[in-house]
Amino acid sequence: MYYKKSLNPVLSCSFKALGTACALMLVLVSAIRLDHRCWILVAGMSFHLAADILLEFSFPIGMAFFMAGHIGYIAFLTQLFPVSVPHVICFILLLFFLLMLLRQWKKMGENKASLFFVYGIILCAMSACAIAGGISSYTLPGFLMAGGGAFFLFSDTFW
């Protein structure tokens, strides 16, 4: 944020992308050493790395890359936890929450409302896959994924 305010976009993008690059390395190790299904996560994290950079220069293009990354996570999660009734129920509840938030925030960003709505639907789908799938797996890794999905939804909604 300091470099962004000082109008140094190269340093701003570098520091912003560094955290995502670190997470990408962890996912890359998982794909190489643990489970070949994690290559989908590598693609998703790569989209997010590009999005962190592109968002500084073009908000719609950066958002599109974030959406592509989330779609990759949905593909990964549906491999682990096939879609079921709890997924649908969780998605509907999250969608209702999204509509209530967008209604409250409507005055702040009317010119980008459709972009936020599409992004919100994808975010709700990804979170529903993590939360419902993880909880219904009745395993510790599943519960951790559910918690991660819930925290991700919270952080992406309010930050």
Backbone as numpy.savetxt, mean C-alpha at the origin, in Angstrom:
# Nx Ny Nz CAx CAy CAz Cx Cy Cz
11.97 16.01 4.36 11.14 17.20 4.36 12.01 18.46 4.36
13.17 18.39 5.04 14.06 19.55 5.08 14.54 19.90 3.68
14.99 18.86 2.92 15.50 19.12 1.58 14.40 19.51 0.61
13.20 19.02 0.84 12.07 19.42 -0.01 11.77 20.90 0.18
11.81 21.36 1.43 11.54 22.77 1.72 12.66 23.67 1.20
13.88 23.14 1.17 15.00 23.95 0.68 15.14 23.85 -0.83
14.14 23.28 -1.49 14.09 23.18 -2.95 15.26 22.41 -3.53
15.61 21.32 -2.88 16.63 20.42 -3.39 15.97 19.08 -3.66
15.31 18.94 -4.82 14.51 17.73 -5.07 15.33 16.45 -5.18
16.58 16.54 -5.61 17.39 15.33 -5.74 17.66 14.73 -4.37
18.09 15.54 -3.42 18.32 15.02 -2.07 17.01 14.60 -1.41
15.96 15.36 -1.64 14.65 15.01 -1.08 14.22 13.63 -1.56
14.31 13.39 -2.86 13.92 12.09 -3.42 14.83 10.98 -2.94
16.12 11.29 -2.82 17.08 10.27 -2.38 16.77 9.78 -0.98
16.56 10.73 -0.07 16.27 10.33 1.30 14.90 9.66 1.43
13.95 10.13 0.67 12.61 9.55 0.73 12.63 8.11 0.20
13.37 7.88 -0.87 13.42 6.55 -1.49 14.31 5.58 -0.71
15.20 6.08 0.11 16.13 5.22 0.84 15.41 4.21 1.74
14.39 4.66 2.45 13.64 3.74 3.32 12.95 2.64 2.53
12.37 3.00 1.41 11.70 2.00 0.57 12.72 1.05 -0.04
13.90 1.57 -0.40 14.95 0.71 -0.95 15.42 -0.31 0.08
15.48 0.09 1.35 15.86 -0.85 2.41 14.82 -1.97 2.54
13.54 -1.60 2.50 12.48 -2.61 2.56 12.53 -3.51 1.33
12.83 -2.94 0.18 12.94 -3.73 -1.05 14.04 -4.77 -0.93
15.14 -4.44 -0.29 16.23 -5.40 -0.12 15.79 -6.59 0.74
15.01 -6.32 1.79 14.51 -7.42 2.63 13.59 -8.35 1.84
12.74 -7.76 1.02 11.81 -8.57 0.21 12.59 -9.34 -0.85
13.63 -8.74 -1.40 14.45 -9.41 -2.40 15.15 -10.63 -1.80
15.67 -10.48 -0.59 16.28 -11.62 0.09 15.25 -12.72 0.32
14.04 -12.33 0.71 12.97 -13.33 0.90 12.66 -14.07 -0.39
12.62 -13.35 -1.50 12.32 -13.99 -2.79 13.44 -14.93 -3.21
14.67 -14.54 -2.97 15.80 -15.37 -3.39 15.98 -16.58 -2.48
15.85 -16.37 -1.17 16.22 -17.42 -0.22 15.05 -18.21 0.37
13.84 -17.62 0.42 12.78 -18.27 1.19 11.63 -18.80 0.35
11.03 -17.94 -0.47 9.80 -18.33 -1.15 9.72 -17.60 -2.49
9.60 -18.37 -3.56 9.56 -17.77 -4.91 8.32 -16.88 -5.11
7.28 -17.07 -4.31 6.09 -16.21 -4.43 6.40 -14.76 -4.05
7.47 -14.54 -3.32 7.83 -13.19 -2.89 8.30 -12.31 -4.05
8.52 -12.90 -5.24 8.90 -12.07 -6.39 7.79 -11.08 -6.73
6.55 -11.45 -6.43 5.44 -10.50 -6.63 5.63 -9.29 -5.71
6.08 -9.56 -4.48 6.34 -8.47 -3.54 7.51 -7.60 -4.00
8.51 -8.23 -4.61 9.64 -7.46 -5.14 9.13 -6.48 -6.21
8.25 -6.97 -7.07 7.67 -6.08 -8.10 6.88 -4.95 -7.44
6.06 -5.29 -6.45 5.27 -4.26 -5.75 6.16 -3.23 -5.07
7.20 -3.69 -4.39 8.11 -2.75 -3.72 8.87 -1.91 -4.74
9.18 -2.48 -5.89 9.86 -1.71 -6.95 8.95 -0.59 -7.46
7.67 -0.91 -7.62 6.71 0.13 -8.00 6.65 1.22 -6.93
6.69 0.83 -5.66 6.63 1.81 -4.58 7.90 2.66 -4.53
9.04 2.06 -4.83 10.27 2.83 -4.87 10.19 3.89 -5.97
9.72 3.48 -7.14 9.55 4.45 -8.22 8.51 5.51 -7.84
7.46 5.09 -7.17 6.39 6.03 -6.77 6.91 7.07 -5.80
7.77 6.67 -4.86 8.32 7.63 -3.91 9.07 8.75 -4.64
9.73 8.41 -5.71 10.47 9.41 -6.48 9.53 10.21 -7.36
8.67 9.52 -8.10 7.78 10.19 -9.05 6.77 11.11 -8.38
6.37 10.76 -7.17 5.38 11.56 -6.45 5.87 12.99 -6.21
7.18 13.16 -6.13 7.74 14.48 -5.92 7.57 15.38 -7.15
7.40 14.78 -8.31 7.35 15.54 -9.55 5.98 15.54 -10.21
5.23 14.44 -10.04 3.89 14.34 -10.62 3.02 13.49 -9.69
2.10 14.16 -9.02 1.24 13.45 -8.06 0.44 12.32 -8.71
-0.25 12.54 -9.84 -1.03 11.45 -10.43 -0.18 10.25 -10.88
0.99 10.52 -11.44 1.84 9.41 -11.88 2.38 8.65 -10.67
2.79 9.36 -9.64 3.24 8.71 -8.42 2.16 7.87 -7.79
0.94 8.39 -7.75 -0.19 7.61 -7.21 -0.45 6.36 -8.04
-0.32 6.47 -9.36 -0.53 5.31 -10.23 0.49 4.22 -9.91
1.73 4.60 -9.66 2.75 3.60 -9.31 2.47 2.99 -7.94
1.99 3.79 -7.00 1.60 3.23 -5.70 0.46 2.23 -5.88
-0.53 2.57 -6.70 -1.64 1.65 -6.94 -1.15 0.35 -7.56
-0.20 0.44 -8.50 0.35 -0.77 -9.12 1.03 -1.64 -8.07
1.76 -1.04 -7.16 2.39 -1.79 -6.08 1.37 -2.48 -5.19
0.30 -1.77 -4.86 -0.76 -2.36 -4.02 -1.44 -3.53 -4.74
-1.62 -3.42 -6.03 -2.21 -4.52 -6.80 -1.30 -5.75 -6.74
0.01 -5.52 -6.77 0.94 -6.63 -6.60 0.79 -7.29 -5.24
0.61 -6.48 -4.19 0.41 -7.04 -2.86 -0.90 -7.84 -2.79
-1.93 -7.34 -3.46 -3.20 -8.08 -3.50 -2.98 -9.44 -4.15
-2.23 -9.47 -5.25 -1.95 -10.74 -5.93 -1.20 -11.69 -5.00
-0.24 -11.18 -4.26 0.50 -12.02 -3.32 -0.40 -12.54 -2.21
-1.17 -11.65 -1.61 -2.03 -12.04 -0.49 -3.11 -13.03 -0.90
-3.65 -12.88 -2.09 -4.68 -13.84 -2.52 -4.09 -15.20 -2.86
-2.78 -15.27 -3.11 -2.13 -16.58 -3.24 -2.03 -17.25 -1.88
-1.73 -16.46 -0.85 -1.61 -17.01 0.50 -2.97 -17.33 1.11
-3.90 -16.40 0.94 -5.22 -16.52 1.55 -6.28 -16.33 0.47
-6.80 -17.41 -0.11 -7.82 -17.26 -1.16 -9.02 -16.43 -0.66
-9.60 -15.69 -1.57 -10.72 -14.80 -1.22 -11.88 -15.61 -0.68
-12.45 -15.12 0.43 -13.56 -15.80 1.09 -14.55 -14.76 1.61
-15.57 -15.23 2.29 -16.60 -14.34 2.84 -16.01 -13.30 3.80
-15.08 -13.67 4.70 -14.50 -12.63 5.56 -13.79 -11.52 4.77
-13.18 -11.87 3.64 -12.56 -10.85 2.80 -13.61 -9.85 2.31
-14.72 -10.36 1.85 -15.78 -9.49 1.31 -16.35 -8.60 2.41
-16.60 -9.18 3.57 -17.15 -8.41 4.69 -16.16 -7.31 5.11
-14.90 -7.67 5.23 -13.87 -6.69 5.61 -13.76 -5.59 4.56
-13.80 -5.96 3.29 -13.72 -4.97 2.21 -14.90 -4.00 2.28
-16.10 -4.52 2.50 -17.29 -3.66 2.57 -17.18 -2.69 3.75
-16.73 -3.18 4.90 -16.57 -2.31 6.07 -15.51 -1.23 5.81
-14.40 -1.62 5.20 -13.35 -0.64 4.89 -13.82 0.36 3.84
-14.60 -0.11 2.88 -15.13 0.79 1.85 -16.09 1.81 2.46
-16.91 1.37 3.41 -17.79 2.28 4.12 -16.97 3.35 4.86
-15.91 2.91 5.53 -15.01 3.83 6.23 -14.38 4.81 5.24
-13.97 4.33 4.08 -13.41 5.19 3.05 -14.41 6.25 2.60
-15.62 5.85 2.35 -16.65 6.80 1.91 -16.91 7.87 2.96
-16.90 7.47 4.23 -17.10 8.45 5.30 -15.92 9.44 5.35
-14.70 8.93 5.20 -13.53 9.82 5.20 -13.54 10.76 4.01
-13.84 10.24 2.83 -13.85 11.09 1.65 -14.94 12.16 1.75
-16.02 11.82 2.38 -17.09 12.79 2.59 -16.61 13.93 3.49
-15.84 13.58 4.52 -15.30 14.59 5.43 -14.21 15.43 4.77
-13.41 14.80 3.91 -12.27 15.47 3.29 -12.62 16.12 1.96
-13.86 16.04 1.55 -14.26 16.50 0.22 -13.84 17.94 -0.05
-14.00 18.79 0.94 -13.69 20.21 0.76 -12.20 20.47 0.56
-11.36 19.58 1.09 -9.92 19.81 1.02 -9.32 19.48 -0.34
-9.89 18.53 -1.05 -9.25 18.11 -2.29 -10.22 17.73 -3.37
-11.13 18.60 -3.69 -12.15 18.26 -4.68 -11.56 17.96 -6.06
-10.47 18.61 -6.42 -9.90 18.39 -7.75 -9.22 17.03 -7.87
-8.91 16.38 -6.75 -8.27 15.07 -6.78 -9.15 13.99 -6.16
-10.41 14.27 -5.99 -11.31 13.33 -5.31 -11.42 12.00 -6.03
-11.50 12.00 -7.34 -11.63 10.73 -8.07 -10.36 9.90 -7.94
-9.20 10.55 -7.94 -7.94 9.83 -7.78 -7.86 9.21 -6.38
-8.25 9.96 -5.36 -8.25 9.43 -4.00 -9.27 8.30 -3.86
-10.40 8.39 -4.54 -11.40 7.34 -4.46 -10.88 6.04 -5.06
-10.27 6.10 -6.23 -9.72 4.89 -6.86 -8.60 4.32 -6.00
-7.71 5.18 -5.54 -6.62 4.73 -4.67 -7.19 4.09 -3.40
-8.22 4.72 -2.83 -8.83 4.19 -1.62 -9.45 2.82 -1.81
-10.07 2.59 -2.95 -10.65 1.27 -3.22 -9.56 0.21 -3.26
-8.46 0.52 -3.93 -7.36 -0.44 -4.01 -6.74 -0.67 -2.63
-6.60 0.40 -1.86 -6.07 0.29 -0.51 -6.99 -0.55 0.37
-8.30 -0.35 0.24 -9.26 -1.16 1.01 -9.18 -2.63 0.62
-9.05 -2.91 -0.67 -8.94 -4.30 -1.14 -7.67 -4.95 -0.60
-6.55 -4.24 -0.67 -5.29 -4.79 -0.18 -5.37 -5.04 1.33
-5.90 -4.07 2.06 -6.00 -4.21 3.51 -6.97 -5.33 3.89
-8.06 -5.45 3.17 -9.01 -6.53 3.45 -8.36 -7.89 3.22
-7.56 -8.01 2.17 -6.86 -9.28 1.91 -5.90 -9.61 3.04
-5.17 -8.61 3.55 -4.22 -8.85 4.64 -4.94 -9.13 5.96
-5.92 -8.30 6.29 -6.59 -8.43 7.59 -7.44 -9.69 7.66
-8.36 -9.84 6.72 -9.26 -11.01 6.76 -8.51 -12.30 6.51
-7.61 -12.28 5.54 -6.84 -13.49 5.25 -5.95 -13.88 6.40
-5.27 -12.90 6.98 -4.38 -13.20 8.08 -5.10 -13.72 9.30
-6.20 -13.07 9.67 -6.96 -13.51 10.85 -7.56 -14.89 10.62
-8.11 -15.12 9.44 -8.77 -16.41 9.20 -7.78 -17.56 9.01
-6.49 -17.27 8.93 -5.51 -18.35 8.82 -5.22 -18.99 10.18
-5.51 -18.27 11.27 -5.30 -18.78 12.63 -3.85 -19.19 12.88
-2.91 -18.44 12.31 -1.50 -18.70 12.53 -0.82 -17.41 12.98
0.32 -17.52 13.63 1.05 -16.33 14.05 1.47 -15.48 12.85
2.04 -16.09 11.79 2.38 -15.25 10.62 1.14 -14.56 10.02
0.01 -15.25 10.04 -1.23 -14.65 9.54 -1.66 -13.48 10.38
-1.58 -13.64 11.70 -1.95 -12.53 12.60 -1.00 -11.35 12.42
0.28 -11.64 12.20 1.24 -10.56 11.96 0.94 -9.84 10.65
0.55 -10.59 9.61 0.17 -9.96 8.35 -1.08 -9.12 8.52
-2.03 -9.62 9.30 -3.26 -8.86 9.56 -2.92 -7.56 10.28
-2.06 -7.64 11.28 -1.64 -6.44 11.98 -0.90 -5.47 11.07
-0.03 -6.00 10.23 0.69 -5.16 9.27 -0.25 -4.49 8.29
-1.26 -5.23 7.82 -2.25 -4.66 6.91 -3.05 -3.55 7.57
-3.41 -3.77 8.83 -4.18 -2.74 9.57 -3.33 -1.50 9.81
-2.08 -1.70 10.23 -1.19 -0.55 10.45 -0.91 0.19 9.16
-0.75 -0.55 8.06 -0.51 0.10 6.77 -1.70 0.95 6.37
-2.90 0.40 6.54 -4.11 1.16 6.22 -4.17 2.43 7.06
-3.90 2.30 8.35 -3.94 3.46 9.24 -2.91 4.51 8.81
-1.68 4.08 8.55 -0.64 5.05 8.20 -0.90 5.69 6.85
-1.38 4.92 5.88 -1.65 5.48 4.55 -2.86 6.39 4.57
-3.76 6.16 5.49 -4.96 7.00 5.56 -4.65 8.35 6.19
-3.86 8.35 7.23 -3.69 9.57 8.00 -2.35 10.28 7.82
-1.42 9.68 7.06 -0.16 10.38 6.82 0.04 10.52 5.39
